[in-house]
Short mmCIF file of C-alpha atoms and ligand atoms in Angstrom, two decimals:
data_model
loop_
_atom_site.label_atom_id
_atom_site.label_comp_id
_atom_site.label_asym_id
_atom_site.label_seq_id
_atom_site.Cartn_x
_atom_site.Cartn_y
_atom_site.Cartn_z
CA UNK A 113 10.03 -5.20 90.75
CA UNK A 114 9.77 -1.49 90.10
CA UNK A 115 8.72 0.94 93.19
CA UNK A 116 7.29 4.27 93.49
CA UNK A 117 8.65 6.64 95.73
CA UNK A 118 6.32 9.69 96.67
CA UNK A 119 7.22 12.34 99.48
CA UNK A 120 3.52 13.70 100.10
CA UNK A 121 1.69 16.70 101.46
CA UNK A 122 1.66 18.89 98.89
CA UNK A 123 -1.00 20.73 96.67
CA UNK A 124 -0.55 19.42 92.68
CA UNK A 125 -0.16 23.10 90.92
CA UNK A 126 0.29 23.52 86.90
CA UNK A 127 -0.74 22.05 83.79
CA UNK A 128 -0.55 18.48 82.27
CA UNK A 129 -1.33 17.23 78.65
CA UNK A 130 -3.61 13.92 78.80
CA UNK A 131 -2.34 11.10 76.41
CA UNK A 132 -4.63 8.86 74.34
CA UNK A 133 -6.78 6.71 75.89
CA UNK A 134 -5.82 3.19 76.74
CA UNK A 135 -8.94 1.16 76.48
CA UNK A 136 -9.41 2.81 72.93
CA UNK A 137 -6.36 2.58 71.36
CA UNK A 138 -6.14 -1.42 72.43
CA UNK A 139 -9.59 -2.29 70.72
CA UNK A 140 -8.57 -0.17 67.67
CA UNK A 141 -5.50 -1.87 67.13
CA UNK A 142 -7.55 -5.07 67.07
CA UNK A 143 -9.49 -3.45 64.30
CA UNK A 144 -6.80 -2.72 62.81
CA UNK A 145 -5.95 -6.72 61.38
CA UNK A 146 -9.59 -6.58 60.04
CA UNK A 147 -8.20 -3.76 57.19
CA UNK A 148 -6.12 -5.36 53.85
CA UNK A 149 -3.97 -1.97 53.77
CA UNK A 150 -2.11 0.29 56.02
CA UNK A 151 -3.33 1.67 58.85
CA UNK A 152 -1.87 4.67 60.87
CA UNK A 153 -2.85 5.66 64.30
CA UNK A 154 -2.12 9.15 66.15
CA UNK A 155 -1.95 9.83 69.93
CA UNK A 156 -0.75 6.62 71.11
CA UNK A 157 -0.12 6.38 74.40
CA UNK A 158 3.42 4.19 74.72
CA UNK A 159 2.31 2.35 77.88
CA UNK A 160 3.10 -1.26 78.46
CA UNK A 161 -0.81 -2.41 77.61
CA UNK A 162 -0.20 -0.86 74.07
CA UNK A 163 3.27 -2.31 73.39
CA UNK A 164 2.02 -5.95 74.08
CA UNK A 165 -0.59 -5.58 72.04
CA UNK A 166 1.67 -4.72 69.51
CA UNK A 167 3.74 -7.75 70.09
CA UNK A 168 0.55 -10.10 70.01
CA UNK A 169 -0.10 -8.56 66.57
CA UNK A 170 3.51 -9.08 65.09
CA UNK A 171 2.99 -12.67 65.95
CA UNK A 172 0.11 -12.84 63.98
CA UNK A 173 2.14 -11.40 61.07
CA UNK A 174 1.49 -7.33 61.08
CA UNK A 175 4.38 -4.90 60.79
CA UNK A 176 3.92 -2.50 63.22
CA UNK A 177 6.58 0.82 63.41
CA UNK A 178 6.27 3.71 66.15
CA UNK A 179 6.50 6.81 63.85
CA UNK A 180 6.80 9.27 66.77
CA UNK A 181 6.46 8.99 70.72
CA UNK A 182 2.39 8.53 70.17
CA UNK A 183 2.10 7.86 66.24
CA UNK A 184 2.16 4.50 64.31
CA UNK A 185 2.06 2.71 61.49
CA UNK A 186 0.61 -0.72 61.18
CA UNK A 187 0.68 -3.24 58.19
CA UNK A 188 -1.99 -5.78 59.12
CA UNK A 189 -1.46 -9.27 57.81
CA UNK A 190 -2.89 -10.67 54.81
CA UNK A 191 -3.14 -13.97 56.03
CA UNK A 192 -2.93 -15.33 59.45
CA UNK A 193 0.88 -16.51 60.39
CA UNK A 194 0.31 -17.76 63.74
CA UNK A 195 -1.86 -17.91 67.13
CA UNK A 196 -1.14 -15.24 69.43
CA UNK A 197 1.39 -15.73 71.80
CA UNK A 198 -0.10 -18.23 75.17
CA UNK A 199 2.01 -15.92 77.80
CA UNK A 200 1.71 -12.24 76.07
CA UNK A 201 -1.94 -12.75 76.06
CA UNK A 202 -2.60 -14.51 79.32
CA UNK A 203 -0.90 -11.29 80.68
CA UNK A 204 -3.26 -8.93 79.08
CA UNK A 205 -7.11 -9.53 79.04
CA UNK A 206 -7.68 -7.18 76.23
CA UNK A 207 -6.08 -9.34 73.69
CA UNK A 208 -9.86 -11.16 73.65
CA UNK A 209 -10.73 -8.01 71.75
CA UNK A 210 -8.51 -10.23 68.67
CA UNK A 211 -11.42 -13.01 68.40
CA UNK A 212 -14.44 -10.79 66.58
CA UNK A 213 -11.76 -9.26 64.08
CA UNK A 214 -9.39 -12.57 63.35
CA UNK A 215 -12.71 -14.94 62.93
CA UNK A 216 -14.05 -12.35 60.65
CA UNK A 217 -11.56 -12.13 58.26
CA UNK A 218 -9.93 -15.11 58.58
CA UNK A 219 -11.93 -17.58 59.56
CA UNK A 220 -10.40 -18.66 62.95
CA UNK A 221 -9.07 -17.49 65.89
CA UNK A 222 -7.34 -18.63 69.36
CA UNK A 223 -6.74 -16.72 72.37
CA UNK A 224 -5.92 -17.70 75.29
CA UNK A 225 -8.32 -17.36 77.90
CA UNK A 226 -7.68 -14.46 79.69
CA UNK A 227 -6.66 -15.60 82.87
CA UNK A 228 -8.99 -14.57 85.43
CA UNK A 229 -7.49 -10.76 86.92
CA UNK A 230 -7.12 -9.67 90.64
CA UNK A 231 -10.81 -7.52 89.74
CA UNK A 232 -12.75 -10.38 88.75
CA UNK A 233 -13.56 -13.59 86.86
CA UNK A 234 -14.06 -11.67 84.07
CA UNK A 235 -15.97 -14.64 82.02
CA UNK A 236 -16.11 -14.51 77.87
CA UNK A 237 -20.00 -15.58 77.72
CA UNK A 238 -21.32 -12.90 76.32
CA UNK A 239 -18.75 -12.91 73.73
CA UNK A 240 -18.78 -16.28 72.73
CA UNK A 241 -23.07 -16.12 72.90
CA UNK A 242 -22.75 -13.47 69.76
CA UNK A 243 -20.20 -15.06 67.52
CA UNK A 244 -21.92 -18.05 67.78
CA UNK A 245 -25.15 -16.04 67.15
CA UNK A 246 -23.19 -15.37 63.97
CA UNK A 247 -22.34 -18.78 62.96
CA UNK A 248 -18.70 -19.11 65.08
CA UNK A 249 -17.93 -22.72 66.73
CA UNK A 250 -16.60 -21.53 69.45
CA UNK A 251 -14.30 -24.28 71.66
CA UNK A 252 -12.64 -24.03 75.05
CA UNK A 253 -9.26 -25.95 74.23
CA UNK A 254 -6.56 -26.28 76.74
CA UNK A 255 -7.00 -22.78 78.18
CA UNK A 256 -7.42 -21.42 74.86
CA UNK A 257 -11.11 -20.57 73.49
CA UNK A 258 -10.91 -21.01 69.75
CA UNK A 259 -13.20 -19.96 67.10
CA UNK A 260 -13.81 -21.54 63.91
CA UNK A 261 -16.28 -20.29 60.91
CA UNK A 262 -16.04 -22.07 57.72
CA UNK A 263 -18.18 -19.59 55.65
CA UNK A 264 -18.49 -16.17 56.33
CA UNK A 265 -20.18 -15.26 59.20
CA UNK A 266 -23.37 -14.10 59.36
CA UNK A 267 -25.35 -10.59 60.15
CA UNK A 268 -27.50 -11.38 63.70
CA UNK A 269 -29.89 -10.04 65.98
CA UNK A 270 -27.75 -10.41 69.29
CA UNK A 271 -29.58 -9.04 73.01
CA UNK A 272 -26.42 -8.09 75.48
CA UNK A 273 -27.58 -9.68 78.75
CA UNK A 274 -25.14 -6.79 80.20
CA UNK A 275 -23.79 -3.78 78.11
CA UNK A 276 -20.32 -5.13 78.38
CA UNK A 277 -17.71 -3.14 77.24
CA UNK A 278 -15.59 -6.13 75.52
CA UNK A 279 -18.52 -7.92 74.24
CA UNK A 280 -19.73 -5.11 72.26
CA UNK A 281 -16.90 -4.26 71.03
CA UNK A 282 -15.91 -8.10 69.73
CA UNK A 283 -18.99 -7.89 68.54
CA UNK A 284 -19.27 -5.19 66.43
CA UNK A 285 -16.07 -5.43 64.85
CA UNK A 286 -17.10 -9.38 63.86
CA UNK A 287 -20.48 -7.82 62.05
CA UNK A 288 -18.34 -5.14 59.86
CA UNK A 289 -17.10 -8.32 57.43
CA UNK A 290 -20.10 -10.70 58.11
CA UNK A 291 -22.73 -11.48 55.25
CA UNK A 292 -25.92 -9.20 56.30
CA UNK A 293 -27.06 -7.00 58.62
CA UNK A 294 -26.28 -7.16 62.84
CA UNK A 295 -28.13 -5.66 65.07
CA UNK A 296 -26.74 -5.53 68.83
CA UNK A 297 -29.15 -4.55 71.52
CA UNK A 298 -28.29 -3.46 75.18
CA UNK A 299 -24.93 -2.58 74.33
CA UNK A 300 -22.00 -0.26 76.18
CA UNK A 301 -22.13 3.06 75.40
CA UNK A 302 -18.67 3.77 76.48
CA UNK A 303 -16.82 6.87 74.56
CA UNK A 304 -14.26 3.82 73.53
CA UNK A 305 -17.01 2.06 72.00
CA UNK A 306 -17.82 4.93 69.75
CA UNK A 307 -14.41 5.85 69.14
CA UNK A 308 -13.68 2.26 67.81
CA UNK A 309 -17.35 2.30 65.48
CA UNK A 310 -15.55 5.58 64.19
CA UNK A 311 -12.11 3.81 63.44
CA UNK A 312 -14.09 0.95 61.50
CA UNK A 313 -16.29 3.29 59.61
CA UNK A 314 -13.30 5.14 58.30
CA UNK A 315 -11.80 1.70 57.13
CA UNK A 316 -15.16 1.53 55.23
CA UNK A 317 -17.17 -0.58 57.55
CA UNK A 318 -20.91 0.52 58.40
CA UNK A 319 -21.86 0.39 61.58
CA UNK A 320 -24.76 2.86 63.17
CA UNK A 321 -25.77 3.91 66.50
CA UNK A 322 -22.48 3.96 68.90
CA UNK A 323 -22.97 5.46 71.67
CA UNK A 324 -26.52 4.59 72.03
CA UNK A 325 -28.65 1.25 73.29
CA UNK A 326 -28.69 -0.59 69.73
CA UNK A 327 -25.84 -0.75 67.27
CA UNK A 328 -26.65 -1.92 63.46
CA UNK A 329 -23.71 -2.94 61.18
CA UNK A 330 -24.07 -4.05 57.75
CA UNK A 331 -21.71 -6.50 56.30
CA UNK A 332 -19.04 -5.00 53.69
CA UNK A 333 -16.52 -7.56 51.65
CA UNK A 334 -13.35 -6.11 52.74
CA UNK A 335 -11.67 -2.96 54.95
CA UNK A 336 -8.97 -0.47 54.38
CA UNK A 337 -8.44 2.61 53.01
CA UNK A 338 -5.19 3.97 54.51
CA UNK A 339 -6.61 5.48 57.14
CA UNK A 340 -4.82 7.68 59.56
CA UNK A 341 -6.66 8.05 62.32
CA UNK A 342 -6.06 10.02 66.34
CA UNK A 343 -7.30 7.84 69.11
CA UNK A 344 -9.42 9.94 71.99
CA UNK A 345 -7.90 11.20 75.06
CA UNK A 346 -7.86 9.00 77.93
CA UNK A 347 -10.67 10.00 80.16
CA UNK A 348 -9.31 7.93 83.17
CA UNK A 349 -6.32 9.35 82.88
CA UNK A 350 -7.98 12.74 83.21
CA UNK A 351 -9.47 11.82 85.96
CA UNK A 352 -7.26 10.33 88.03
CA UNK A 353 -4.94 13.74 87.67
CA UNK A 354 -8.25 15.53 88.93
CA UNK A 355 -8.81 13.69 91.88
CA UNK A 356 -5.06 13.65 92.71
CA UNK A 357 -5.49 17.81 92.34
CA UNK A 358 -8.83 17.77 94.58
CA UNK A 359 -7.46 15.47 97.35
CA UNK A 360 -3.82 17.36 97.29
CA UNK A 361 -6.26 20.63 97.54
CA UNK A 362 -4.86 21.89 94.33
CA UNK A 363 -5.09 23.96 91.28
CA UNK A 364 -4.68 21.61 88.18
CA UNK A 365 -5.43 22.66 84.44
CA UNK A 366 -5.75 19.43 82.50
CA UNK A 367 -5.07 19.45 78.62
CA UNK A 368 -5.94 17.36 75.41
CA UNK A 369 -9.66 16.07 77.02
CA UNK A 370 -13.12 15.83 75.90
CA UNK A 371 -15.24 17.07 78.84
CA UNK A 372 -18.36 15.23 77.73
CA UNK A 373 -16.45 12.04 78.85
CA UNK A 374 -15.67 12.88 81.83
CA UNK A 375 -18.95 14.35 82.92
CA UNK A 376 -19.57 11.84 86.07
CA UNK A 377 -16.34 12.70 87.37
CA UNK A 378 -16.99 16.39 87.04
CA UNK A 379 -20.47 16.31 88.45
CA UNK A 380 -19.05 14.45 91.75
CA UNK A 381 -16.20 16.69 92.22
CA UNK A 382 -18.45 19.61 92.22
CA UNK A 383 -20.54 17.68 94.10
CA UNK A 384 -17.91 17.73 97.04
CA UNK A 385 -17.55 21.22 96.75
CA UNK A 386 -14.72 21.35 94.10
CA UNK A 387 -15.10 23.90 91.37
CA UNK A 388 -14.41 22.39 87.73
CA UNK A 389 -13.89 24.92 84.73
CA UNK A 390 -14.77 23.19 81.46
CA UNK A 391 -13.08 25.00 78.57
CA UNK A 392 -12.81 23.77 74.95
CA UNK A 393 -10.80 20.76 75.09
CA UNK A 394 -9.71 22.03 78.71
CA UNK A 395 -10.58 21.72 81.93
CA UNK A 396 -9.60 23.52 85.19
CA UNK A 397 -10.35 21.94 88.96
CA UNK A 398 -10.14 24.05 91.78
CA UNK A 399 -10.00 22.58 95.31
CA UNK A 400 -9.36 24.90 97.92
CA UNK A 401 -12.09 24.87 100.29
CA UNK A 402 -13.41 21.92 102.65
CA UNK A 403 -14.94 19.32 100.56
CA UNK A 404 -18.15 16.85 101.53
CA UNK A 405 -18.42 13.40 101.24
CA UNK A 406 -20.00 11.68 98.40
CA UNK A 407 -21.95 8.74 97.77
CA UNK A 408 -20.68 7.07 94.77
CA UNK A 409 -22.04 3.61 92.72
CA UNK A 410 -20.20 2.45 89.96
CA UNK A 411 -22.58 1.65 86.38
CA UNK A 412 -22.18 1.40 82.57
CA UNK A 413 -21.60 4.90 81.01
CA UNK A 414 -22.55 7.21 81.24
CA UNK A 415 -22.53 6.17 85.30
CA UNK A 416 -19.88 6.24 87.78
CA UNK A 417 -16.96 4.55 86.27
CA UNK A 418 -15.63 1.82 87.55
CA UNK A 419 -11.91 2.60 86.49
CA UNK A 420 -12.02 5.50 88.83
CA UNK A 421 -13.88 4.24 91.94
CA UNK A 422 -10.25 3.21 93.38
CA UNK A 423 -9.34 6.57 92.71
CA UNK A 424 -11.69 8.27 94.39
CA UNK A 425 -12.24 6.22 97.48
CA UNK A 426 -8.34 7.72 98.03
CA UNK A 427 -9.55 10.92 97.95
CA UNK A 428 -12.56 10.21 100.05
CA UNK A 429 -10.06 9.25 102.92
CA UNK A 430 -9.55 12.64 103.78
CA UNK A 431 -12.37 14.05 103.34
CA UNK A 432 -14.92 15.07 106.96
CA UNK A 433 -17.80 12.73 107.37
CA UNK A 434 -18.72 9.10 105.77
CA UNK A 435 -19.04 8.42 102.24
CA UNK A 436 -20.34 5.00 100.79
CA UNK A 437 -19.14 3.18 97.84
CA UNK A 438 -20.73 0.63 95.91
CA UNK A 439 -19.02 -1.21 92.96
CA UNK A 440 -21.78 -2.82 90.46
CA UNK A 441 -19.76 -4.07 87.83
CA UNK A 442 -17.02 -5.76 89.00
CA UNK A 443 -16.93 -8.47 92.25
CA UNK A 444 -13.16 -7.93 93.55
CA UNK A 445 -12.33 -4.20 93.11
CA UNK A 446 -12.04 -2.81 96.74
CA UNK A 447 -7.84 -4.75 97.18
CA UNK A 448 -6.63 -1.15 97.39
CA UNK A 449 -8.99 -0.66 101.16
CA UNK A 450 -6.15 -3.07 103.28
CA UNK A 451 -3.26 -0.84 101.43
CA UNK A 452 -5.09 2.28 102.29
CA UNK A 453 -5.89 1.25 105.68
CA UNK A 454 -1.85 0.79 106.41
CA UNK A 455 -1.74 4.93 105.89
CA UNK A 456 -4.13 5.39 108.25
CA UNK A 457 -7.13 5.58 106.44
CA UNK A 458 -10.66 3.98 107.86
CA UNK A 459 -12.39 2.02 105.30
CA UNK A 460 -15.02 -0.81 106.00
CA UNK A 461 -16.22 -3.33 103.50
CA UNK A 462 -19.53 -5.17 103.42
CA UNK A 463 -19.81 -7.20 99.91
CA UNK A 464 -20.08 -4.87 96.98
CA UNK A 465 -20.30 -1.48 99.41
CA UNK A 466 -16.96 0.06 101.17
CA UNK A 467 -17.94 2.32 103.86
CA UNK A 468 -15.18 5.66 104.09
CA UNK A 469 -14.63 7.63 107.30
CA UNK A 470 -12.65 10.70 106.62
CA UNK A 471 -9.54 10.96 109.07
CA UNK A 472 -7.37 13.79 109.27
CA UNK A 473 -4.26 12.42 107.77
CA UNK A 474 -2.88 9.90 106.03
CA UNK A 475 0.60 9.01 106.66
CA UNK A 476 3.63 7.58 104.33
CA UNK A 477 3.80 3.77 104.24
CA UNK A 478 5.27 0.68 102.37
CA UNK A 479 2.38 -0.67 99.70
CA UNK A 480 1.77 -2.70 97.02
CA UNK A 481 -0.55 -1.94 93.74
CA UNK A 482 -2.00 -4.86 93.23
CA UNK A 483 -3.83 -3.76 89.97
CA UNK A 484 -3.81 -0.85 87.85
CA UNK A 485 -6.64 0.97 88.92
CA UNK A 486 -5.97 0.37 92.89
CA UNK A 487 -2.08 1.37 92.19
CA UNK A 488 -3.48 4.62 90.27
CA UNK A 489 -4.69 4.97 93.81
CA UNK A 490 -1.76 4.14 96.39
CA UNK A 491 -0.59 7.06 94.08
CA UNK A 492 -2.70 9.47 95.14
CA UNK A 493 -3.31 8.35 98.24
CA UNK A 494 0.72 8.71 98.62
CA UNK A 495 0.50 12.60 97.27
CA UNK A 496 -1.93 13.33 100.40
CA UNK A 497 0.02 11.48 103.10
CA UNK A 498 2.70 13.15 105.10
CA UNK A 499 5.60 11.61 104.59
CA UNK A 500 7.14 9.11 101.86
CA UNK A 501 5.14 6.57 100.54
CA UNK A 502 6.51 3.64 98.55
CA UNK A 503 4.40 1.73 96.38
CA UNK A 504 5.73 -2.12 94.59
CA UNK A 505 4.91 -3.63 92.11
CA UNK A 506 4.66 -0.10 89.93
CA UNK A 507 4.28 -2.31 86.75
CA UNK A 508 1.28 -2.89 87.26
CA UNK A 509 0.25 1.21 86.80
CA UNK A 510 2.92 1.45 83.99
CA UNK A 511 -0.01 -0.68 81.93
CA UNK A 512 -2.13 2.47 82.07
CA UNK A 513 -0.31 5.88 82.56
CA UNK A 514 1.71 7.16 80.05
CA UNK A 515 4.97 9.03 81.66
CA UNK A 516 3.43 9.60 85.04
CA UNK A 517 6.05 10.28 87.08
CA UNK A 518 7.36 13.17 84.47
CA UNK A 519 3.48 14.49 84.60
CA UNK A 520 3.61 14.43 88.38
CA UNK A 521 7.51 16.79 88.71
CA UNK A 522 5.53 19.00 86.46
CA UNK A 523 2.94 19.58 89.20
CA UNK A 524 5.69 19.99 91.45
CA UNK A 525 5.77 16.48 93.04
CA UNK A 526 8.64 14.73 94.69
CA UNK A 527 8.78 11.34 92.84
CA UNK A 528 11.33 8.65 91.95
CA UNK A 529 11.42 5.11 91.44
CA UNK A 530 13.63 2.68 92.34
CA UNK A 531 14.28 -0.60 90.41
C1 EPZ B 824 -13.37 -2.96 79.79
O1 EPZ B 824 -13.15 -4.26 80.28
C2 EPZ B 824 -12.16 -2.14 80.19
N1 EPZ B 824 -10.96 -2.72 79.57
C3 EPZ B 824 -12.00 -2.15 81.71
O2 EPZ B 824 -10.90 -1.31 82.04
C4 EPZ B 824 -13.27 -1.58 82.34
O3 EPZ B 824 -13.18 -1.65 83.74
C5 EPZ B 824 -14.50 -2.37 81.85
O4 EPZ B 824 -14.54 -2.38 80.40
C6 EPZ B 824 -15.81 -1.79 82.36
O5 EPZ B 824 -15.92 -0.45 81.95
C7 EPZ B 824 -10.70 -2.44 78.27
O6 EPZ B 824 -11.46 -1.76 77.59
C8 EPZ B 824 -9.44 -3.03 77.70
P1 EPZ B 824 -16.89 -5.63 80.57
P2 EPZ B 824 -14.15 -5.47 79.83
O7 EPZ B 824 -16.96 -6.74 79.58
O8 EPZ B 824 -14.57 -5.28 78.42
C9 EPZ B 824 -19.06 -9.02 83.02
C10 EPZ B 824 -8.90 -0.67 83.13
O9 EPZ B 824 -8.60 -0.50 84.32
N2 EPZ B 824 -19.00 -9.82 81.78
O10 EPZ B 824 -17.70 -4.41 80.33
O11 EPZ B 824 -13.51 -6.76 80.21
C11 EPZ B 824 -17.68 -8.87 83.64
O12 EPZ B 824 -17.37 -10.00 84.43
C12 EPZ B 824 -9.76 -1.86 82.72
O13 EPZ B 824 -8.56 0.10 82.19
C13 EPZ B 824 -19.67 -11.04 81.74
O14 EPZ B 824 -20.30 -11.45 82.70
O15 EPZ B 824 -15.38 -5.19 80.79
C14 EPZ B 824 -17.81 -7.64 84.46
O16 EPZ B 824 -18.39 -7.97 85.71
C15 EPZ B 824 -10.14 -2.73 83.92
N3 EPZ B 824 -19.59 -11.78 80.59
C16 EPZ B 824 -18.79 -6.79 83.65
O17 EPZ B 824 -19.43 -7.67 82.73
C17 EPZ B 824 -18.89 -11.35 79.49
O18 EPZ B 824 -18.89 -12.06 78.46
C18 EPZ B 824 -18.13 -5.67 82.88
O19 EPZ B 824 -17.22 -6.27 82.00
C19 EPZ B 824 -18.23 -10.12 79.57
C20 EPZ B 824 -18.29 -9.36 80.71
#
């Protein structure tokens, strides 16, 4: 398995171009086998997430061709050739986001169940509630949950017990062929939420309210439209490079963002005393001075994420004082404290809370990412040790960061990996 290498101690200095967001361009390319023509999609990001997905949809019958290093083309199928493959989706959760889009317009659809990940259980419920809502029998079969709608399905009032992310998302993109009106209450809000509404309104669909509590779609007969359409920068990729730049004490400019998204991550940077320049689609972080520790709870957007609370509890290491964390959404997300712990940092867990002590070093160590999220991490926790750091089981951050160890010379870093 690949490893990281990472000589620390030094300041990240430069600039570095973000690449499309991950959790955005995986539910659009689910959209995308709800459209009867072409679809083509711009600023990519080639990570390992993205290209199974792309496999998963081959199998079902879509062409799919990389036009540049972040643009392609997809040719969705007309009919459906085949059930995703069991071990390309048991690897990656997302591929649930298939089971609004394939029952819509075809009638039936199998995915595996997504094998329960090192964050969580990460149950369907919620999922399988609204189709059902919608006239969907859905089955657990063998480790598969399979959904089967003889007629069309049908517009519903659905109430989201929890705004979940994947839910509404299934969700919505199972209303945009149904007969009738949906209307989804309590839903995610999440900038990938509205980014996907804004992919299936351009394939013709009609769907209202992204971004906000209630979502209202009304049924259309078919999608397409040859659309060509840019996928939004990843905002956890933006802010895991400004963390890495406040713990390193750095001076990072950060290109190809939308600052609105990343507005909690901004507000608790400045609230440790870093200064954050937002410019256009630019934005600047300054960390020279002492920084204070931070209370931080993870929530729904436009809260806390929880995709960076691994992130920053590696900053918080370091920094004077005790911070407290508290992760709301998911029950297993603190496996990066016992990897942080063997650089020196002092972490305690109680339940949902982790309580940080800032020390006054970390130091280089063996480690192991054991998701991508708490490798993102061991990452920067490895920039701000003294010493080399070296960090297994680096596929595991190659699902979510685009060329990071090129982004990371740029900034002057000492990195290699070793297969
Ligand atoms: C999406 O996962 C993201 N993944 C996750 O990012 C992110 O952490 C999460 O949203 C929360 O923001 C993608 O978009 C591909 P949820 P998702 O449904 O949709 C519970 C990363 O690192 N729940 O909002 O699976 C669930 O157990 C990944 O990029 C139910 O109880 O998240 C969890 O506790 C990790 N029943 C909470 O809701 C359901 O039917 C949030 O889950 C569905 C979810």
């Amino acid at each position: 398995m690949d490893k990281l290498l990472i000589s620390g101690g030094k300041p990240l200095q430069g600039r570095v171009r973000l690449s499309g967001a991950k959790n955005a361009a995986l539910a659009v390319i689910c959209a995308s086998v709800l459209s009867a023509e072409r679809v083509s999609l711009e600023n990519v990001p080639d990570i390992s997430d993205v290209q199974a997905m792309f496999e998963i949809i081959r199998h079902l019958g879509a062409e799919v061709l990389w036009l540049s290093d972040s643009a392609v083309q997809i040719d969705p199928p007309s009919c459906l050739k085949a059930d995703p493959p069991c071990h390309l989706v048991k690897k990656l959760r997302a591929s649930n986001l298939l089971l609004g889009p394939l029952l819509s317009r075809f009638g039936y659809a199998r995915v595996s169940l997504p094998g329960g990940c090192n964050i969580g259980v990460r149950p369907m419920d919620l999922h399988f509630k609204g189709l059902a809502g919608m006239g969907a029998e859905i089955s657990i079969e063998s480790g598969f949950a399979v959904g089967r709608s003889p007629a069309r399905l049908k517009g519903a009032r659905i109430y989201l017990d929890f705004p979940s992310v994947g839910a509404t998302e299934n969700l919505m993109m199972a209303a945009c062929l149904a007969v009738g009106q949906t209307i989804l209450e309590n839903v995610a809000k999440e900038p990938e939420v509205v980014d996907l509404a804004n992919f299936l309104n351009c394939l013709g669909a009609k769907v209202r309210g992204a971004g906000t509590d209630v979502i209202k779609i009304d049924g259309v007969p078919q999608l397409g439209g040859r659309v060509r359409y840019p996928v939004i920068p990843d905002r956890i990729e933006a802010g895991t490079f400004m963390l890495a730049a406040a713990a390193t004490r750095g001076s990072l400019v950060l290109e190809n963002i939308i600052p609105t998204h990343i507005e909690p991550i901004c507000a608790k940077l400045r609230e440790a005393g870093v200064e954050v320049l937002e410019n256009g689609d630019s934005v600047t972080v300054n960390a020279q001075g002492p920084m204070r520790p931070l209370d931080i709870k993870t929530l729904p957007y436009p809260g806390f994420p929880t995709d960076m609370q691994s992130q920053i509890m590696a900053m918080l290491t370091l920094v004077e004082g005790t911070s407290v964390i508290v992760e709301n959404i998911f029950e297993n997300r603190f496996q990066v404290v016992g990897e942080l712990k063997r650089m020196g940092a002092r972490i305690k867990v109680e339940g949902r809370m982790a309580v940080v002590e800032g020390v006054a070093e970390l130091h280089g160590a063996e480690v192991g990412a054991t998701d991508l999220r708490a490798g993102a991490a061991l990452v920067i926790a490895g920039l701000m040790a003294r010493g080399q750091t070296g960090i297994a089981n680096a596929h595991f951050i190659d699902r979510g960061y685009h060329r990071l160890e090129d982004k990371l010379r740029a900034l002057g870093v000492q990195i290699a990996r070793s297969h």
